[in-house]
Each structure stands twice: as C-alpha cells, then as structure tokens.
Amino acid sequence: MDDFLKKAFLVGLGALAITRERTEQLVKKIEAKGEVTSSELKELVNEMMEKGEESHKALTEFIKKEIERIKQTMGLATREEVNLLQNRLEKLEARLNHSRPGEEG
C-alpha cells in the first residue's frame, strides 16, 4: 500500500512539473512573438497557474477517493480503529490481571 501511495504522489508531482514546464515554454513563445502586452502576459500566466492548481486539487481528491476505495475493498483498518482496539485490549488485560492476583498472563 505504501508503494502505491508513493507512486500516486510522484505521478501528481510529475503532472505539476509538466504543467509548470509547459506554461513556462508557452509564455516564452508568446513573449518572443510579441503578441501580447506585459499585463496580458501576467494575466495569462495567472490563469494558467490557477488552472494548474485546480488540476492539482482534483488529482489530490481523486487519489484520496481511490485510497479510501482500496482500503474499503481490502478491509484495512484505520490507525484510529487499531488504536481503539489496542486500548480495549489493554483494559481487558488489566481487568484480567486484576481479577487473578498472583498470576501473570
């Protein structure tokens, strides 16, 4: 599971890096042609970066949903569930040890 998470994270980072690289390349081409003013260029860059951020958020949400789906499919316990069970076990052990003085279990 950890390997899956790492791969998903790296895919997300790769997508962001590609988006940034493509944005920079496009801006350089537009700037070289002199097709837009400086303020238009800034607006374009901001718009592209916003769209990139939206894509990043969508990818993050998709990954979270997929991880949750995989956890449900595999029947994996959450850390909270494991902690609750551990606390219950410790309480039961304490009660058991308390009810049998002189015995260690």
Coordinates of N, CA, C and O in Angstrom, one line a residue:
M1 N 0.8 -1.2 0.0 CA 0.0 0.0 0.0 C 0.9 1.2 0.0 O 0.6 2.2 -0.7
D2 N 1.9 1.2 0.8 CA 2.8 2.4 0.9 C 3.4 2.7 -0.5 O 3.6 3.8 -0.9
D3 N 3.7 1.6 -1.2 CA 4.3 1.8 -2.6 C 3.3 2.4 -3.5 O 3.7 3.3 -4.3
F4 N 2.1 2.0 -3.4 CA 1.0 2.7 -4.2 C 0.9 4.2 -3.9 O 0.8 5.0 -4.8
L5 N 0.9 4.5 -2.6 CA 0.8 5.9 -2.2 C 2.0 6.7 -2.8 O 1.8 7.8 -3.3
K6 N 3.2 6.2 -2.7 CA 4.4 6.9 -3.2 C 4.3 7.1 -4.7 O 4.6 8.2 -5.2
K7 N 3.8 6.0 -5.4 CA 3.7 6.2 -6.8 C 2.6 7.2 -7.2 O 2.8 8.0 -8.1
A8 N 1.5 7.2 -6.5 CA 0.5 8.2 -6.8 C 0.9 9.6 -6.5 O 0.7 10.5 -7.3
F9 N 1.7 9.7 -5.4 CA 2.2 11.1 -5.1 C 3.2 11.5 -6.2 O 3.1 12.7 -6.6
L10 N 4.1 10.6 -6.6 CA 5.0 11.0 -7.7 C 4.4 11.3 -9.0 O 4.8 12.2 -9.7
V11 N 3.3 10.6 -9.3 CA 2.6 10.9 -10.5 C 2.0 12.3 -10.4 O 2.0 13.1 -11.4
G12 N 1.4 12.7 -9.3 CA 0.9 14.0 -9.1 C 2.0 15.1 -9.2 O 1.8 16.1 -9.8
L13 N 3.1 14.8 -8.6 CA 4.2 15.8 -8.7 C 4.7 15.9 -10.2 O 5.0 17.0 -10.6
G14 N 4.7 14.8 -10.8 CA 5.1 14.8 -12.2 C 4.2 15.7 -13.1 O 4.6 16.4 -13.9
A15 N 2.9 15.5 -12.8 CA 1.9 16.2 -13.6 C 2.0 17.7 -13.3 O 2.0 18.6 -14.2
L16 N 2.3 18.1 -12.1 CA 2.5 19.5 -11.8 C 3.8 20.1 -12.4 O 3.8 21.2 -12.9
A17 N 4.8 19.3 -12.4 CA 6.1 19.7 -13.0 C 5.9 19.9 -14.5 O 6.4 20.9 -15.1
I18 N 5.2 19.0 -15.2 CA 5.0 19.1 -16.6 C 4.1 20.3 -16.9 O 4.4 21.1 -17.8
T19 N 3.1 20.6 -16.1 CA 2.3 21.8 -16.3 C 3.1 23.0 -16.2 O 2.9 23.9 -17.0
R20 N 3.9 23.1 -15.2 CA 4.7 24.3 -15.0 C 5.7 24.5 -16.1 O 5.8 25.6 -16.6
E21 N 6.3 23.4 -16.6 CA 7.3 23.5 -17.7 C 6.5 24.0 -19.0 O 7.0 24.8 -19.7
R22 N 5.4 23.4 -19.2 CA 4.6 23.7 -20.4 C 4.2 25.2 -20.3 O 4.2 25.9 -21.4
T23 N 3.8 25.6 -19.2 CA 3.3 27.0 -19.0 C 4.5 28.0 -19.3 O 4.4 28.9 -20.0
E24 N 5.7 27.6 -18.7 CA 6.8 28.5 -19.0 C 7.2 28.5 -20.4 O 7.6 29.6 -21.0
Q25 N 7.2 27.4 -21.1 CA 7.5 27.3 -22.5 C 6.5 28.2 -23.3 O 6.9 28.9 -24.2
L26 N 5.3 28.0 -23.0 CA 4.2 28.8 -23.8 C 4.4 30.3 -23.6 O 4.4 31.0 -24.5
V27 N 4.7 30.7 -22.4 CA 4.9 32.1 -22.0 C 6.1 32.6 -22.8 O 6.0 33.7 -23.4
K28 N 7.1 31.9 -22.8 CA 8.3 32.3 -23.6 C 8.1 32.5 -25.1 O 8.5 33.4 -25.7
K29 N 7.3 31.6 -25.6 CA 7.0 31.6 -27.1 C 6.1 32.9 -27.3 O 6.4 33.6 -28.3
I30 N 5.1 33.1 -26.5 CA 4.2 34.2 -26.7 C 5.0 35.5 -26.5 O 4.8 36.5 -27.3
E31 N 5.8 35.5 -25.5 CA 6.6 36.7 -25.3 C 7.6 37.0 -26.4 O 7.7 38.2 -26.8
A32 N 8.2 36.0 -27.0 CA 9.1 36.2 -28.1 C 8.4 36.7 -29.3 O 9.0 37.5 -30.1
K33 N 7.2 36.3 -29.5 CA 6.5 36.8 -30.7 C 5.9 38.2 -30.5 O 5.6 38.8 -31.5
G34 N 5.9 38.7 -29.3 CA 5.4 40.0 -29.0 C 3.9 40.1 -29.3 O 3.4 41.2 -29.7
E35 N 3.2 39.0 -29.1 CA 1.8 39.0 -29.4 C 0.9 39.6 -28.3 O -0.3 39.9 -28.6
V36 N 1.4 39.7 -27.1 CA 0.6 40.2 -26.0 C 1.4 41.3 -25.2 O 2.6 41.3 -25.3
T37 N 0.7 42.1 -24.5 CA 1.3 43.1 -23.6 C 1.8 42.4 -22.4 O 1.4 41.3 -22.0
S38 N 2.6 43.1 -21.6 CA 3.1 42.6 -20.3 C 1.9 42.3 -19.4 O 2.0 41.2 -18.7
S39 N 1.0 43.1 -19.3 CA -0.2 42.9 -18.4 C -1.0 41.7 -18.8 O -1.5 40.9 -18.0
E40 N -1.2 41.5 -20.1 CA -1.9 40.4 -20.7 C -1.1 39.1 -20.4 O -1.7 38.1 -20.1
L41 N 0.2 39.2 -20.5 CA 1.0 38.0 -20.2 C 0.9 37.6 -18.8 O 0.8 36.4 -18.5
K42 N 0.9 38.6 -17.9 CA 0.8 38.3 -16.4 C -0.6 37.6 -16.2 O -0.7 36.7 -15.4
E43 N -1.6 38.2 -16.8 CA -3.0 37.6 -16.6 C -3.0 36.2 -17.1 O -3.6 35.3 -16.5
L44 N -2.4 36.0 -18.3 CA -2.4 34.6 -18.8 C -1.7 33.6 -17.9 O -2.1 32.5 -17.7
V45 N -0.5 34.0 -17.4 CA 0.2 33.2 -16.5 C -0.6 32.9 -15.3 O -0.7 31.7 -14.8
N46 N -1.2 33.9 -14.7 CA -2.0 33.7 -13.5 C -3.2 32.7 -13.8 O -3.4 31.8 -13.0
E47 N -3.8 32.9 -14.9 CA -4.9 32.0 -15.3 C -4.4 30.6 -15.5 O -5.0 29.6 -15.0
M48 N -3.3 30.4 -16.1 CA -2.7 29.0 -16.3 C -2.3 28.4 -15.0 O -2.6 27.2 -14.8
M49 N -1.8 29.2 -14.1 CA -1.4 28.7 -12.8 C -2.6 28.3 -12.0 O -2.6 27.3 -11.2
E50 N -3.7 29.1 -12.1 CA -4.9 28.8 -11.4 C -5.5 27.4 -11.9 O -5.9 26.6 -11.1
K51 N -5.5 27.3 -13.2 CA -6.0 26.0 -13.8 C -5.1 24.8 -13.3 O -5.6 23.8 -13.0
G52 N -3.8 25.1 -13.2 CA -2.9 24.0 -12.7 C -3.2 23.7 -11.3 O -3.2 22.5 -10.9
E53 N -3.5 24.7 -10.5 CA -3.8 24.4 -9.1 C -5.2 23.7 -9.0 O -5.3 22.8 -8.2
E54 N -6.1 24.0 -9.8 CA -7.4 23.3 -9.8 C -7.2 21.8 -10.2 O -7.8 20.9 -9.6
S55 N -6.3 21.6 -11.2 CA -6.0 20.3 -11.6 C -5.3 19.5 -10.5 O -5.6 18.3 -10.3
H56 N -4.4 20.2 -9.8 CA -3.7 19.5 -8.6 C -4.8 19.1 -7.6 O -4.7 18.0 -7.0
K57 N -5.7 20.0 -7.3 CA -6.7 19.7 -6.3 C -7.6 18.6 -6.7 O -7.9 17.7 -5.9
A58 N -7.9 18.5 -8.0 CA -8.8 17.4 -8.5 C -8.0 16.1 -8.4 O -8.6 15.1 -8.0
L59 N -6.7 16.1 -8.7 CA -5.9 14.9 -8.7 C -5.8 14.5 -7.2 O -5.9 13.3 -7.0
T60 N -5.5 15.4 -6.3 CA -5.4 15.0 -4.9 C -6.7 14.4 -4.4 O -6.7 13.4 -3.7
E61 N -7.8 15.0 -4.8 CA -9.1 14.4 -4.3 C -9.4 13.1 -4.9 O -9.8 12.1 -4.3
F62 N -9.0 12.9 -6.2 CA -9.1 11.6 -6.9 C -8.3 10.5 -6.1 O -8.7 9.4 -5.9
I63 N -7.0 10.9 -5.8 CA -6.2 9.9 -5.1 C -6.7 9.6 -3.7 O -6.7 8.4 -3.3
K64 N -7.2 10.6 -3.0 CA -7.8 10.3 -1.7 C -9.0 9.3 -1.8 O -9.1 8.4 -1.0
K65 N -9.9 9.6 -2.8 CA -11.0 8.7 -3.0 C -10.6 7.3 -3.4 O -11.2 6.3 -2.9
E66 N -9.6 7.2 -4.2 CA -9.1 5.8 -4.6 C -8.5 5.1 -3.4 O -8.7 3.9 -3.3
I67 N -7.7 5.8 -2.6 CA -7.1 5.2 -1.4 C -8.2 4.7 -0.5 O -8.2 3.5 0.0
E68 N -9.3 5.5 -0.3 CA -10.4 5.1 0.5 C -11.1 3.9 -0.1 O -11.4 2.9 0.7
R69 N -11.3 3.9 -1.4 CA -11.9 2.7 -2.0 C -11.1 1.5 -1.9 O -11.6 0.4 -1.5
I70 N -9.8 1.6 -2.0 CA -8.9 0.4 -1.9 C -8.9 -0.1 -0.4 O -9.0 -1.3 -0.2
K71 N -8.9 0.8 0.5 CA -8.9 0.4 1.9 C -10.2 -0.3 2.2 O -10.2 -1.3 2.9
Q72 N -11.4 0.2 1.7 CA -12.6 -0.5 1.9 C -12.6 -1.9 1.2 O -13.1 -2.8 1.8
T73 N -12.1 -2.0 0.0 CA -12.1 -3.2 -0.7 C -11.3 -4.3 0.0 O -11.6 -5.4 0.1
M74 N -10.1 -3.8 0.5 CA -9.2 -4.7 1.2 C -9.6 -5.0 2.6 O -9.0 -5.9 3.3
G75 N -10.5 -4.2 3.2 CA -10.9 -4.4 4.6 C -9.8 -4.0 5.5 O -9.7 -4.5 6.6
L76 N -9.0 -3.0 5.2 CA -7.9 -2.5 6.1 C -8.5 -1.6 7.2 O -9.4 -0.9 7.0
A77 N -7.9 -1.8 8.3 CA -8.3 -1.0 9.5 C -7.5 0.4 9.5 O -6.4 0.4 9.0
T78 N -8.2 1.4 9.9 CA -7.6 2.7 10.0 C -6.7 2.7 11.3 O -6.9 1.9 12.2
R79 N -5.8 3.7 11.4 CA -5.0 3.8 12.6 C -5.9 4.0 13.8 O -5.6 3.5 14.9
E80 N -6.9 4.8 13.7 CA -7.9 5.1 14.8 C -8.5 3.8 15.3 O -8.6 3.5 16.5
E81 N -8.9 2.9 14.3 CA -9.6 1.7 14.7 C -8.6 0.8 15.4 O -8.9 0.1 16.4
V82 N -7.3 0.7 15.0 CA -6.3 -0.1 15.6 C -6.0 0.4 17.0 O -5.9 -0.3 18.0
N83 N -6.0 1.8 17.2 CA -5.7 2.3 18.5 C -6.9 2.0 19.4 O -6.7 1.7 20.6
L84 N -8.1 2.1 18.9 CA -9.3 1.8 19.8 C -9.2 0.3 20.3 O -9.5 0.0 21.4
L85 N -8.9 -0.6 19.3 CA -8.8 -2.0 19.7 C -7.6 -2.2 20.7 O -7.8 -3.0 21.6
Q86 N -6.5 -1.5 20.5 CA -5.4 -1.7 21.4 C -5.8 -1.2 22.8 O -5.5 -1.8 23.8
N87 N -6.5 -0.1 22.9 CA -7.0 0.4 24.2 C -7.9 -0.6 24.9 O -7.8 -0.8 26.1
R88 N -8.8 -1.1 24.1 CA -9.7 -2.1 24.7 C -9.0 -3.4 25.2 O -9.3 -3.9 26.2
L89 N -8.0 -3.8 24.4 CA -7.2 -5.0 24.8 C -6.4 -4.7 26.1 O -6.4 -5.5 27.0
E90 N -5.9 -3.5 26.2 CA -5.1 -3.1 27.4 C -6.0 -3.1 28.6 O -5.7 -3.6 29.7
K91 N -7.3 -2.6 28.4 CA -8.2 -2.6 29.5 C -8.6 -4.0 30.0 O -8.7 -4.3 31.1
L92 N -8.9 -4.8 28.9 CA -9.2 -6.2 29.2 C -8.1 -6.9 30.0 O -8.3 -7.7 30.9
E93 N -6.8 -6.7 29.5 CA -5.7 -7.3 30.2 C -5.6 -6.9 31.6 O -5.3 -7.6 32.5
A94 N -5.8 -5.6 31.8 CA -5.7 -5.0 33.2 C -6.8 -5.7 34.1 O -6.5 -6.0 35.2
R95 N -8.0 -5.8 33.5 CA -9.1 -6.4 34.3 C -8.8 -7.9 34.6 O -9.0 -8.4 35.7
L96 N -8.2 -8.6 33.6 CA -7.9 -10.0 33.8 C -6.8 -10.1 34.8 O -6.9 -11.0 35.7
N97 N -5.8 -9.3 34.8 CA -4.7 -9.4 35.7 C -5.2 -9.0 37.1 O -4.7 -9.6 38.1
H98 N -6.1 -8.1 37.2 CA -6.6 -7.6 38.5 C -7.5 -8.7 39.1 O -7.5 -8.9 40.3
S99 N -8.2 -9.5 38.3 CA -9.1 -10.5 38.8 C -8.4 -11.8 39.2 O -9.0 -12.6 39.9
R100 N -7.2 -11.9 38.8 CA -6.4 -13.1 39.1 C -5.1 -12.7 39.8 O -4.0 -12.7 39.2
P101 N -5.2 -12.3 41.1 CA -4.0 -11.9 41.8 C -3.0 -13.1 41.8 O -3.3 -14.2 42.0
G102 N -1.7 -12.7 41.7 CA -0.7 -13.7 41.8 C -0.4 -14.4 40.5 O 0.7 -15.1 40.4
E103 N -1.2 -14.3 39.5 CA -1.0 -14.9 38.2 C -0.5 -13.9 37.3 O -1.0 -12.8 37.3
E104 N 0.4 -14.2 36.4 CA 0.8 -13.2 35.4 C 0.4 -13.8 34.1 O 0.5 -15.0 33.8
G105 N -0.1 -12.9 33.2 CA -0.6 -13.5 32.0 C -0.1 -12.8 30.8 O -0.2 -12.5 29.8

